[in-house]
PDB file of C-alpha atoms and ligand atoms in Angstrom:
ATOM      1  CA  MET A   1     -15.116   6.439  -9.326  1.00  0.00           C
ATOM      2  CA  ALA A   2     -13.098   5.808 -12.889  1.00  0.00           C
ATOM      3  CA  VAL A   3     -11.497   2.574 -12.669  1.00  0.00           C
ATOM      4  CA  GLY A   4      -8.347   2.232 -14.869  1.00  0.00           C
ATOM      5  CA  VAL A   5      -8.191  -0.248 -17.496  1.00  0.00           C
ATOM      6  CA  LEU A   6      -4.578  -0.948 -19.023  1.00  0.00           C
ATOM      7  CA  ALA A   7      -5.102  -0.552 -22.646  1.00  0.00           C
ATOM      8  CA  LEU A   8      -2.318  -1.559 -24.363  1.00  0.00           C
ATOM      9  CA  GLN A   9      -2.730  -4.674 -26.192  1.00  0.00           C
ATOM     10  CA  GLY A  10      -5.175  -7.713 -24.387  1.00  0.00           C
ATOM     11  CA  SER A  11      -8.954  -8.410 -23.333  1.00  0.00           C
ATOM     12  CA  PHE A  12      -9.226  -4.462 -22.162  1.00  0.00           C
ATOM     13  CA  ASN A  13     -12.133  -4.497 -23.810  1.00  0.00           C
ATOM     14  CA  GLU A  14     -13.582  -7.285 -21.830  1.00  0.00           C
ATOM     15  CA  HIS A  15     -13.070  -5.267 -18.599  1.00  0.00           C
ATOM     16  CA  MET A  16     -14.337  -2.754 -19.723  1.00  0.00           C
ATOM     17  CA  ALA A  17     -17.386  -3.598 -21.084  1.00  0.00           C
ATOM     18  CA  ALA A  18     -17.789  -5.736 -17.060  1.00  0.00           C
ATOM     19  CA  LEU A  19     -17.369  -2.826 -15.364  1.00  0.00           C
ATOM     20  CA  ARG A  20     -20.129  -0.396 -18.259  1.00  0.00           C
ATOM     21  CA  ARG A  21     -22.568  -3.087 -16.818  1.00  0.00           C
ATOM     22  CA  LEU A  22     -21.622  -2.268 -13.743  1.00  0.00           C
ATOM     23  CA  GLY A  23     -22.537   1.373 -14.249  1.00  0.00           C
ATOM     24  CA  VAL A  24     -19.448   2.468 -13.364  1.00  0.00           C
ATOM     25  CA  THR A  25     -16.604   4.804 -15.789  1.00  0.00           C
ATOM     26  CA  GLY A  26     -14.239   2.716 -17.053  1.00  0.00           C
ATOM     27  CA  VAL A  27     -11.091   4.592 -18.451  1.00  0.00           C
ATOM     28  CA  GLU A  28      -8.941   2.956 -21.444  1.00  0.00           C
ATOM     29  CA  VAL A  29      -5.229   4.229 -19.894  1.00  0.00           C
ATOM     30  CA  ARG A  30      -1.966   4.547 -22.718  1.00  0.00           C
ATOM     31  CA  LYS A  31      -0.176   7.664 -21.552  1.00  0.00           C
ATOM     32  CA  PRO A  32       1.603   8.308 -17.606  1.00  0.00           C
ATOM     33  CA  SER A  33      -1.405  11.295 -16.708  1.00  0.00           C
ATOM     34  CA  GLN A  34      -4.385   9.384 -16.576  1.00  0.00           C
ATOM     35  CA  LEU A  35      -3.374   7.908 -14.273  1.00  0.00           C
ATOM     36  CA  GLU A  36      -3.880  10.135 -12.103  1.00  0.00           C
ATOM     37  CA  SER A  37      -8.072  10.544 -12.635  1.00  0.00           C
ATOM     38  CA  ILE A  38      -8.576   7.219 -11.631  1.00  0.00           C
ATOM     39  CA  GLU A  39      -9.617   5.241  -8.406  1.00  0.00           C
ATOM     40  CA  ALA A  40      -8.000   1.486  -8.997  1.00  0.00           C
ATOM     41  CA  LEU A  41      -6.654   0.112 -11.976  1.00  0.00           C
ATOM     42  CA  ILE A  42      -7.129  -3.533 -13.598  1.00  0.00           C
ATOM     43  CA  ILE A  43      -3.900  -5.098 -16.079  1.00  0.00           C
ATOM     44  CA  PRO A  44      -6.269  -7.433 -18.137  1.00  0.00           C
ATOM     45  CA  GLY A  45      -4.349 -10.213 -19.905  1.00  0.00           C
ATOM     46  CA  GLY A  46      -3.152 -10.687 -23.069  1.00  0.00           C
ATOM     47  CA  GLU A  47       1.248 -11.034 -24.092  1.00  0.00           C
ATOM     48  CA  SER A  48       2.939  -9.873 -20.701  1.00  0.00           C
ATOM     49  CA  THR A  49       6.021  -8.816 -22.909  1.00  0.00           C
ATOM     50  CA  THR A  50       4.412  -7.334 -26.137  1.00  0.00           C
ATOM     51  CA  MET A  51       2.176  -5.312 -23.510  1.00  0.00           C
ATOM     52  CA  ALA A  52       5.945  -4.466 -22.007  1.00  0.00           C
ATOM     53  CA  LYS A  53       7.222  -3.130 -24.623  1.00  0.00           C
ATOM     54  CA  LEU A  54       4.783  -1.103 -25.023  1.00  0.00           C
ATOM     55  CA  ALA A  55       5.140   0.362 -21.356  1.00  0.00           C
ATOM     56  CA  ASN A  56       7.771   1.434 -22.060  1.00  0.00           C
ATOM     57  CA  TYR A  57       7.421   2.922 -25.548  1.00  0.00           C
ATOM     58  CA  HIS A  58       4.766   5.013 -24.087  1.00  0.00           C
ATOM     59  CA  ASN A  59       7.539   6.134 -20.754  1.00  0.00           C
ATOM     60  CA  LEU A  60       4.516   4.211 -18.338  1.00  0.00           C
ATOM     61  CA  PHE A  61       6.224   2.106 -15.797  1.00  0.00           C
ATOM     62  CA  PRO A  62       7.605   5.148 -13.051  1.00  0.00           C
ATOM     63  CA  ALA A  63       4.047   6.084 -13.070  1.00  0.00           C
ATOM     64  CA  LEU A  64       2.446   2.851 -12.715  1.00  0.00           C
ATOM     65  CA  ARG A  65       4.801   1.513 -10.313  1.00  0.00           C
ATOM     66  CA  ASN A  66       4.149   5.008  -9.189  1.00  0.00           C
ATOM     67  CA  PHE A  67       0.423   3.853  -8.800  1.00  0.00           C
ATOM     68  CA  VAL A  68       1.456   0.047  -7.034  1.00  0.00           C
ATOM     69  CA  ASN A  69       2.551   2.040  -3.928  1.00  0.00           C
ATOM     70  CA  SER A  70      -0.306   4.576  -4.012  1.00  0.00           C
ATOM     71  CA  GLY A  71      -1.779   2.007  -2.234  1.00  0.00           C
ATOM     72  CA  LYS A  72      -5.065   2.229  -4.724  1.00  0.00           C
ATOM     73  CA  PRO A  73      -6.199  -1.539  -5.556  1.00  0.00           C
ATOM     74  CA  VAL A  74      -4.887  -3.441  -8.495  1.00  0.00           C
ATOM     75  CA  TRP A  75      -6.181  -6.859 -10.069  1.00  0.00           C
ATOM     76  CA  GLY A  76      -4.108  -8.295 -13.248  1.00  0.00           C
ATOM     77  CA  THR A  77      -5.005 -10.984 -14.597  1.00  0.00           C
ATOM     78  CA  CYS A  78      -3.303 -13.440 -16.364  1.00  0.00           C
ATOM     79  CA  ALA A  79      -0.121 -11.371 -18.752  1.00  0.00           C
ATOM     80  CA  GLY A  80      -1.138  -8.613 -15.782  1.00  0.00           C
ATOM     81  CA  LEU A  81       0.025 -10.875 -13.039  1.00  0.00           C
ATOM     82  CA  ILE A  82       3.284 -11.371 -14.609  1.00  0.00           C
ATOM     83  CA  PHE A  83       3.372  -7.899 -14.885  1.00  0.00           C
ATOM     84  CA  LEU A  84       2.944  -7.554 -11.392  1.00  0.00           C
ATOM     85  CA  ALA A  85       5.207  -9.898  -9.539  1.00  0.00           C
ATOM     86  CA  ASN A  86       8.291  -8.835  -8.212  1.00  0.00           C
ATOM     87  CA  LYS A  87       9.870 -11.857 -10.720  1.00  0.00           C
ATOM     88  CA  ALA A  88       9.083 -13.748 -13.687  1.00  0.00           C
ATOM     89  CA  THR A  89      10.185 -16.638 -15.013  1.00  0.00           C
ATOM     90  CA  GLY A  90      10.493 -18.605 -18.476  1.00  0.00           C
ATOM     91  CA  GLN A  91      11.074 -15.057 -19.786  1.00  0.00           C
ATOM     92  CA  LYS A  92      11.965 -14.356 -23.420  1.00  0.00           C
ATOM     93  CA  LEU A  93      16.026 -14.169 -23.944  1.00  0.00           C
ATOM     94  CA  GLY A  94      16.304 -10.781 -22.665  1.00  0.00           C
ATOM     95  CA  GLY A  95      13.298 -10.819 -20.334  1.00  0.00           C
ATOM     96  CA  GLN A  96      10.931  -8.434 -19.580  1.00  0.00           C
ATOM     97  CA  GLU A  97      10.692  -5.597 -17.605  1.00  0.00           C
ATOM     98  CA  LEU A  98       7.811  -5.590 -14.912  1.00  0.00           C
ATOM     99  CA  ILE A  99       5.782  -3.427 -12.543  1.00  0.00           C
ATOM    100  CA  GLY A 100       6.253  -5.054  -9.941  1.00  0.00           C
ATOM    101  CA  GLY A 101       5.171  -5.139  -6.267  1.00  0.00           C
ATOM    102  CA  LEU A 102       3.368  -8.298  -5.778  1.00  0.00           C
ATOM    103  CA  ASP A 103       6.212 -10.783  -3.474  1.00  0.00           C
ATOM    104  CA  CYS A 104       5.820 -13.549  -6.544  1.00  0.00           C
ATOM    105  CA  THR A 105       7.785 -15.290  -8.559  1.00  0.00           C
ATOM    106  CA  VAL A 106       5.215 -16.341 -11.536  1.00  0.00           C
ATOM    107  CA  HIS A 107       6.577 -18.216 -14.504  1.00  0.00           C
ATOM    108  CA  ARG A 108       5.028 -16.865 -17.560  1.00  0.00           C
ATOM    109  CA  ASN A 109       3.275 -19.606 -19.572  1.00  0.00           C
ATOM    110  CA  PHE A 110       3.599 -22.110 -16.586  1.00  0.00           C
ATOM    111  CA  PHE A 111       0.867 -24.652 -18.388  1.00  0.00           C
ATOM    112  CA  GLY A 112       2.781 -25.270 -22.188  1.00  0.00           C
ATOM    113  CA  SER A 113       1.070 -22.996 -25.110  1.00  0.00           C
ATOM    114  CA  GLN A 114      -2.370 -22.156 -26.623  1.00  0.00           C
ATOM    115  CA  VAL A 115      -3.611 -25.462 -26.642  1.00  0.00           C
ATOM    116  CA  GLN A 116      -2.970 -25.645 -23.035  1.00  0.00           C
ATOM    117  CA  SER A 117      -5.548 -23.906 -21.955  1.00  0.00           C
ATOM    118  CA  PHE A 118      -7.871 -25.234 -19.511  1.00  0.00           C
ATOM    119  CA  GLU A 119     -11.008 -24.369 -17.992  1.00  0.00           C
ATOM    120  CA  THR A 120     -11.115 -25.703 -14.625  1.00  0.00           C
ATOM    121  CA  GLU A 121     -12.938 -25.920 -11.054  1.00  0.00           C
ATOM    122  CA  LEU A 122     -10.862 -24.126  -8.531  1.00  0.00           C
ATOM    123  CA  ALA A 123     -11.623 -24.521  -4.336  1.00  0.00           C
ATOM    124  CA  VAL A 124     -11.479 -21.313  -3.080  1.00  0.00           C
ATOM    125  CA  PRO A 125     -12.442 -21.591   1.111  1.00  0.00           C
ATOM    126  CA  LYS A 126     -10.745 -18.513   1.944  1.00  0.00           C
ATOM    127  CA  LEU A 127     -13.067 -15.947  -0.456  1.00  0.00           C
ATOM    128  CA  ALA A 128     -15.732 -18.250   0.969  1.00  0.00           C
ATOM    129  CA  GLU A 129     -14.850 -17.979   4.425  1.00  0.00           C
ATOM    130  CA  GLN A 130     -15.130 -14.242   4.293  1.00  0.00           C
ATOM    131  CA  GLU A 131     -17.173 -13.856   1.418  1.00  0.00           C
ATOM    132  CA  GLY A 132     -19.706 -16.075   1.841  1.00  0.00           C
ATOM    133  CA  GLY A 133     -21.302 -18.117  -1.065  1.00  0.00           C
ATOM    134  CA  SER A 134     -19.963 -21.325  -2.560  1.00  0.00           C
ATOM    135  CA  ASP A 135     -16.702 -22.664  -1.899  1.00  0.00           C
ATOM    136  CA  ARG A 136     -15.681 -22.835  -5.835  1.00  0.00           C
ATOM    137  CA  CYS A 137     -15.144 -21.032  -8.750  1.00  0.00           C
ATOM    138  CA  ARG A 138     -14.513 -21.520 -11.750  1.00  0.00           C
ATOM    139  CA  GLY A 139     -11.158 -20.488 -13.761  1.00  0.00           C
ATOM    140  CA  VAL A 140     -10.483 -19.961 -18.084  1.00  0.00           C
ATOM    141  CA  PHE A 141      -6.325 -20.691 -18.376  1.00  0.00           C
ATOM    142  CA  ILE A 142      -5.678 -19.573 -21.317  1.00  0.00           C
ATOM    143  CA  ARG A 143      -1.587 -20.045 -22.236  1.00  0.00           C
ATOM    144  CA  ALA A 144      -1.795 -19.347 -18.414  1.00  0.00           C
ATOM    145  CA  PRO A 145       1.277 -18.637 -16.093  1.00  0.00           C
ATOM    146  CA  ALA A 146       1.479 -20.271 -12.446  1.00  0.00           C
ATOM    147  CA  ILE A 147       2.838 -18.891  -8.798  1.00  0.00           C
ATOM    148  CA  LEU A 148       6.032 -20.888  -8.040  1.00  0.00           C
ATOM    149  CA  LYS A 149       6.988 -18.965  -5.194  1.00  0.00           C
ATOM    150  CA  ALA A 150       5.088 -16.735  -3.112  1.00  0.00           C
ATOM    151  CA  GLY A 151       6.180 -13.753  -0.037  1.00  0.00           C
ATOM    152  CA  PRO A 152       4.662 -14.313   4.095  1.00  0.00           C
ATOM    153  CA  ASP A 153       2.512 -10.753   3.301  1.00  0.00           C
ATOM    154  CA  VAL A 154       0.693 -12.821   0.002  1.00  0.00           C
ATOM    155  CA  GLU A 155      -2.838 -14.374   1.147  1.00  0.00           C
ATOM    156  CA  VAL A 156      -2.447 -16.851  -1.277  1.00  0.00           C
ATOM    157  CA  LEU A 157      -6.783 -17.548  -2.275  1.00  0.00           C
ATOM    158  CA  ALA A 158      -6.338 -20.228  -4.890  1.00  0.00           C
ATOM    159  CA  ASP A 159      -4.124 -23.249  -6.118  1.00  0.00           C
ATOM    160  CA  TYR A 160      -4.411 -25.834  -8.812  1.00  0.00           C
ATOM    161  CA  THR A 161      -3.248 -29.698  -8.086  1.00  0.00           C
ATOM    162  CA  ILE A 162      -1.471 -30.025 -11.618  1.00  0.00           C
ATOM    163  CA  PRO A 163      -3.761 -33.734 -12.824  1.00  0.00           C
ATOM    164  CA  LEU A 164      -1.114 -35.810 -13.851  1.00  0.00           C
ATOM    165  CA  ASP A 165      -2.568 -36.008 -17.762  1.00  0.00           C
ATOM    166  CA  LYS A 166      -1.120 -32.681 -17.392  1.00  0.00           C
ATOM    167  CA  LEU A 167       2.491 -33.021 -15.231  1.00  0.00           C
ATOM    168  CA  GLY A 168       3.888 -33.968 -19.391  1.00  0.00           C
ATOM    169  CA  THR A 169       3.116 -30.049 -20.671  1.00  0.00           C
ATOM    170  CA  VAL A 170       3.305 -27.721 -17.788  1.00  0.00           C
ATOM    171  CA  ALA A 171       6.908 -25.845 -17.243  1.00  0.00           C
ATOM    172  CA  SER A 172       9.992 -28.384 -16.231  1.00  0.00           C
ATOM    173  CA  ASP A 173      12.395 -26.188 -15.998  1.00  0.00           C
ATOM    174  CA  SER A 174      14.435 -26.871 -12.706  1.00  0.00           C
ATOM    175  CA  GLU A 175      12.757 -24.126 -10.203  1.00  0.00           C
ATOM    176  CA  ALA A 176       9.059 -25.619 -12.018  1.00  0.00           C
ATOM    177  CA  LYS A 177       9.534 -28.741 -12.001  1.00  0.00           C
ATOM    178  CA  ALA A 178      11.133 -29.122  -7.826  1.00  0.00           C
ATOM    179  CA  ILE A 179       7.774 -27.230  -7.147  1.00  0.00           C
ATOM    180  CA  THR A 180       5.359 -29.047  -8.777  1.00  0.00           C
ATOM    181  CA  GLU A 181       7.306 -32.419  -8.265  1.00  0.00           C
ATOM    182  CA  SER A 182       7.419 -31.526  -4.012  1.00  0.00           C
ATOM    183  CA  LEU A 183       3.851 -30.024  -4.061  1.00  0.00           C
ATOM    184  CA  GLY A 184       2.247 -31.552  -7.091  1.00  0.00           C
ATOM    185  CA  LYS A 185       0.394 -27.895  -6.867  1.00  0.00           C
ATOM    186  CA  VAL A 186       0.617 -24.452  -7.693  1.00  0.00           C
ATOM    187  CA  ILE A 187      -0.746 -21.091  -7.005  1.00  0.00           C
ATOM    188  CA  VAL A 188      -3.463 -19.455  -9.019  1.00  0.00           C
ATOM    189  CA  ALA A 189      -4.710 -16.431  -7.289  1.00  0.00           C
ATOM    190  CA  VAL A 190      -3.633 -14.079  -4.642  1.00  0.00           C
ATOM    191  CA  ARG A 191      -4.073 -11.020  -2.899  1.00  0.00           C
ATOM    192  CA  GLN A 192      -1.068  -8.676  -0.726  1.00  0.00           C
ATOM    193  CA  ARG A 193      -2.727  -5.902   0.491  1.00  0.00           C
ATOM    194  CA  ASN A 194      -3.920  -3.517  -2.638  1.00  0.00           C
ATOM    195  CA  ILE A 195      -2.929  -6.043  -5.216  1.00  0.00           C
ATOM    196  CA  LEU A 196      -4.826  -8.980  -6.781  1.00  0.00           C
ATOM    197  CA  GLY A 197      -3.882 -11.307  -8.738  1.00  0.00           C
ATOM    198  CA  THR A 198      -5.165 -13.948 -10.642  1.00  0.00           C
ATOM    199  CA  ALA A 199      -3.740 -16.381 -12.919  1.00  0.00           C
ATOM    200  CA  PHE A 200      -7.123 -17.155 -14.961  1.00  0.00           C
ATOM    201  CA  HIS A 201      -9.667 -15.222 -16.627  1.00  0.00           C
ATOM    202  CA  PRO A 202     -12.237 -14.032 -14.484  1.00  0.00           C
ATOM    203  CA  GLU A 203     -13.490 -11.137 -16.527  1.00  0.00           C
ATOM    204  CA  LEU A 204     -14.496 -14.373 -19.536  1.00  0.00           C
ATOM    205  CA  THR A 205     -17.358 -16.092 -16.972  1.00  0.00           C
ATOM    206  CA  SER A 206     -20.490 -15.636 -16.765  1.00  0.00           C
ATOM    207  CA  ASP A 207     -20.250 -14.517 -12.487  1.00  0.00           C
ATOM    208  CA  ILE A 208     -18.278 -10.945 -14.219  1.00  0.00           C
ATOM    209  CA  ARG A 209     -20.661  -8.676 -12.824  1.00  0.00           C
ATOM    210  CA  CYS A 210     -19.574  -9.445  -8.817  1.00  0.00           C
ATOM    211  CA  ARG A 211     -16.142  -9.970  -9.402  1.00  0.00           C
ATOM    212  CA  HIS A 212     -15.870  -6.019 -10.317  1.00  0.00           C
ATOM    213  CA  SER A 213     -18.162  -5.027  -8.177  1.00  0.00           C
ATOM    214  CA  TYR A 214     -15.206  -7.082  -5.243  1.00  0.00           C
ATOM    215  CA  PHE A 215     -12.707  -6.257  -7.181  1.00  0.00           C
ATOM    216  CA  LEU A 216     -14.445  -2.120  -6.845  1.00  0.00           C
ATOM    217  CA  LYS A 217     -14.951  -1.973  -3.325  1.00  0.00           C
ATOM    218  CA  MET A 218     -11.071  -2.481  -2.346  1.00  0.00           C
ATOM    219  CA  ARG A 219      -9.369   0.608  -0.356  1.00  0.00           C
ATOM    220  CA  LYS A 220      -6.222   1.446   0.334  1.00  0.00           C
ATOM    221  CA  ALA A 221      -3.911  -0.709   1.837  1.00  0.00           C
ATOM    222  CA  SER A 222      -3.807   1.290   5.461  1.00  0.00           C
ATOM    223  CA  ASP A 223      -7.557   0.612   4.957  1.00  0.00           C
ATOM    224  CA  GLU A 224      -7.637  -2.736   7.985  1.00  0.00           C
ATOM    225  CA  THR A 225     -10.945  -3.372   6.687  1.00  0.00           C
ATOM    226  CA  ASN A 226     -10.641  -3.756   3.345  1.00  0.00           C
ATOM    227  CA  LEU A 227     -12.547  -6.601   1.212  1.00  0.00           C
ATOM    228  CA  LEU A 228     -11.998  -9.803  -0.535  1.00  0.00           C
ATOM    229  CA  CYS A 229     -11.770  -8.915  -4.229  1.00  0.00           C
ATOM    230  CA  LEU A 230     -13.632 -11.829  -5.694  1.00  0.00           C
ATOM    231  CA  ASP A 231     -17.030 -12.825  -4.633  1.00  0.00           C
ATOM    232  CA  LEU A 232     -17.988 -16.365  -5.039  1.00  0.00           C
ATOM    233  CA  SER A 233     -21.690 -16.051  -4.028  1.00  0.00           C
ATOM    234  CA  ASN A 234     -22.797 -17.190  -7.457  1.00  0.00           C
ATOM    235  CA  GLN A 235     -20.800 -18.426 -10.040  1.00  0.00           C
ATOM    236  CA  ASN A 236     -20.544 -21.691 -10.206  1.00  0.00           C
ATOM    237  CA  SER A 237     -24.372 -22.451  -9.922  1.00  0.00           C
ATOM    238  CA  TYR A 238     -23.853 -24.134 -13.554  1.00  0.00           C
ATOM    239  CA  TYR A 239     -21.858 -26.997 -12.167  1.00  0.00           C
ATOM    240  CA  HIS A 240     -24.762 -27.952  -9.554  1.00  0.00           C
ATOM    241  CA  ILE A 241     -27.660 -27.448 -11.964  1.00  0.00           C
ATOM    242  CA  GLY A 242     -25.377 -28.654 -15.019  1.00  0.00           C
ATOM    243  CA  ARG A 243     -25.617 -26.215 -16.969  1.00  0.00           C
ATOM    244  CA  ARG A 244     -23.164 -24.219 -18.985  1.00  0.00           C
ATOM    245  CA  PRO A 245     -23.421 -20.723 -18.867  1.00  0.00           C
ATOM    246  CA  SER A 246     -24.679 -18.825 -21.959  1.00  0.00           C
ATOM    247  CA  ASP A 247     -21.761 -16.402 -22.430  1.00  0.00           C
ATOM    248  CA  LEU A 248     -18.729 -17.976 -22.756  1.00  0.00           C
ATOM    249  CA  PRO A 249     -16.527 -16.727 -25.956  1.00  0.00           C
ATOM    250  CA  ILE A 250     -14.210 -19.392 -25.690  1.00  0.00           C
ATOM    251  CA  PHE A 251     -13.421 -22.814 -26.316  1.00  0.00           C
ATOM    252  CA  GLU A 252     -17.132 -23.604 -27.771  1.00  0.00           C
TER     253      GLU A 252
HETATM  254  N1  LIG B   1       1.177 -16.292 -20.861  1.00  0.00           N
HETATM  255  C1  LIG B   1       1.554 -14.781 -21.725  1.00  0.00           C
HETATM  256  C2  LIG B   1       2.280 -13.891 -20.967  1.00  0.00           C
HETATM  257  O1  LIG B   1       3.742 -13.980 -20.683  1.00  0.00           O
HETATM  258  C3  LIG B   1      -0.328 -14.588 -20.547  1.00  0.00           C
HETATM  259  C4  LIG B   1      -1.025 -15.626 -21.412  1.00  0.00           C
HETATM  260  C5  LIG B   1      -2.965 -14.299 -21.274  1.00  0.00           C
HETATM  261  O2  LIG B   1      -2.328 -13.308 -20.855  1.00  0.00           O
HETATM  262  N2  LIG B   1      -3.606 -14.964 -21.111  1.00  0.00           N
HETATM  263  O3  LIG B   1       2.133 -12.760 -21.498  1.00  0.00           O
END
């Protein structure tokens, strides 16, 4: 099984390293033809406007949309999640092209600028119910987006309650404000058939092997037995024993 990683910009190396550790063939995708030979695709975090410009330059949009529509597993992390959304808000003037497919409204940079990046522990009860293991998971949010709205076919895997001290720095346009004021929380992980989206960066945490393993188990949308893609079994032990994992590259 060959897994493609969109390698235009952003954290594609980290995903390639994770696949290598699993003994899975990773393919850096930069041309439309490379999508023909892969079984699943990861769209990494980075900067979605830049990624869109580069995807246009390489004429990748039609092939990427075909891939998403084919039912093969696609996982977008952070900028990748924005790229897969049907609608993005908080965009730069003039907007940006999206692949689409995920029936969600995603707000770019919802949590603010780079300095507002953070790590947190997320409750993920649905995943734990289906996959067993801990019902908590660690999320690394880097200039992160948030999902403001999700359609009826979208399964919410994790949301995030906005703490009082963050209320002053999250997006405050009218749509974002309506959500934060009425619900006080935003969605940060979803699945819609073959598409997985996470606003955070699982590839930067110590449980990456399991998460990628589960993503690789996703099947075509028609397969009723397909598995969830994030594993929760052993990701949080450091919370309980008071140790940080040794592999954190950021905020140390
Ligand atoms: N906010 C960024 C964007 O708009 C995404 C950040 C990330 O991928 N870490 O593309």
